[in-house]
């Protein structure tokens, strides 16, 4: 008979990393296991991914190196990613980070979106099924050139605000944020999306405890519940993608039950409906998935997925697979939730209003709105005082779907003028070439802390006007408003440094 546990007896303290290491030990040979232990002794450097929607990544990294005393190393499979191995100023403490010119992201998390092929897709329709806080959504926006539409979905109400903020900060215009269980998309939108990313909720057994991916102990029951949810989500992703379209499945766990076993279960459930790419030739070093574990042999195609042990590329543990849909998956269909678009509170700007706004932005800031709207297939809508640029593709494909946010704010209509929004200006700063005010160098540290700037010559600018503030190198420092004897600081709190 099992002995009753004495509640007052102290339980042995186990470390989740040690527990996980013991479970993963049989999956590696001696040399591999030792290499992993050695790797785990080394610090995990901060890694950043530049935002090509705002900067030229190669040039920007040179500026940041010089400005902040960084030593950098490229992330081998992500052309816009770098490890910052030494720094006088940490990446998180820079204005450029706060302005969304780069995103701080574990290098392993840069892999999944790099796996997608976007060639020949002019206006891709992308679903990011479990998106919050949005690191990979920003990468999707960058890789797709922010054209088409990204539907960034997360089922958790509490995680929607972070997703919205991250997308605004990145300057992603062609995006919408929704809050639904990812399991529903397959039945609601079968064969609709060009690309679906499923960065699945997982047990986070990545062997590196970071702020974004804290490691904690996990029970078998939890793991099995997660694996079941992952299988349902992946099935839904495969249903929702078009024939010939791609799905990337990724997790930040090395638990086989949530990685190879999930792919294998789907291969068995839907034979011939999709193929798994062999990623070995696409990676700088082999990182094959397992062909068997704990007595279970997987479909041979599963081995084509990528299993990143911490020592493979010096990252946290990670798993990613690229799937291409070959045939429709059988399954029920259902009507997606609908609400009359008018209830969203958005109303289109009339032709004359759009013309007037375009003229005002051109005259006041030298900013040409029209080509932006044309290049990116955007339409102008109003909600209250705000004017938003809204993705056309949303209006044509998902018009009735209730969403949490849509597009990006262009600015606010004020009596007799228009105040361009911070995130809009930050996205297109280089195109705002009039009413730029150069802030003297000595005032910049206080300005970046959010203080107003006083006591300098501002005669060239009209009082009450919102101006684009820059330093002597033309670096965007936010917006300011000229009042009386000072320049009021309009940097939002999220952009303040120090
Ligand atoms: C690994 S995190 C996503 C991280 C994100 N892709 C990124 O790169 O920033 C998994 C997310 O899945 C969400 N989630 C959990 N269950 C879900 C479900 N059934 N449908 C959609 N999202 C779900 C969680 O709220 C969580 O935000």
Short mmCIF file of N, CA, C and O in Angstrom, two decimals, residues 56 204 341:
data_model
loop_
_atom_site.label_atom_id
_atom_site.label_comp_id
_atom_site.label_asym_id
_atom_site.label_seq_id
_atom_site.Cartn_x
_atom_site.Cartn_y
_atom_site.Cartn_z
N UNK A 56 17.49 50.69 -42.02
CA UNK A 56 18.24 49.72 -42.81
C UNK A 56 19.06 48.90 -41.80
O UNK A 56 19.97 49.44 -41.16
N UNK A 204 7.57 25.30 -21.74
CA UNK A 204 8.75 26.17 -21.62
C UNK A 204 9.95 25.44 -21.00
O UNK A 204 10.69 26.01 -20.21
N UNK A 341 -19.97 45.87 -39.26
CA UNK A 341 -18.72 46.65 -39.20
C UNK A 341 -18.95 48.01 -38.54
O UNK A 341 -18.10 48.52 -37.81
#
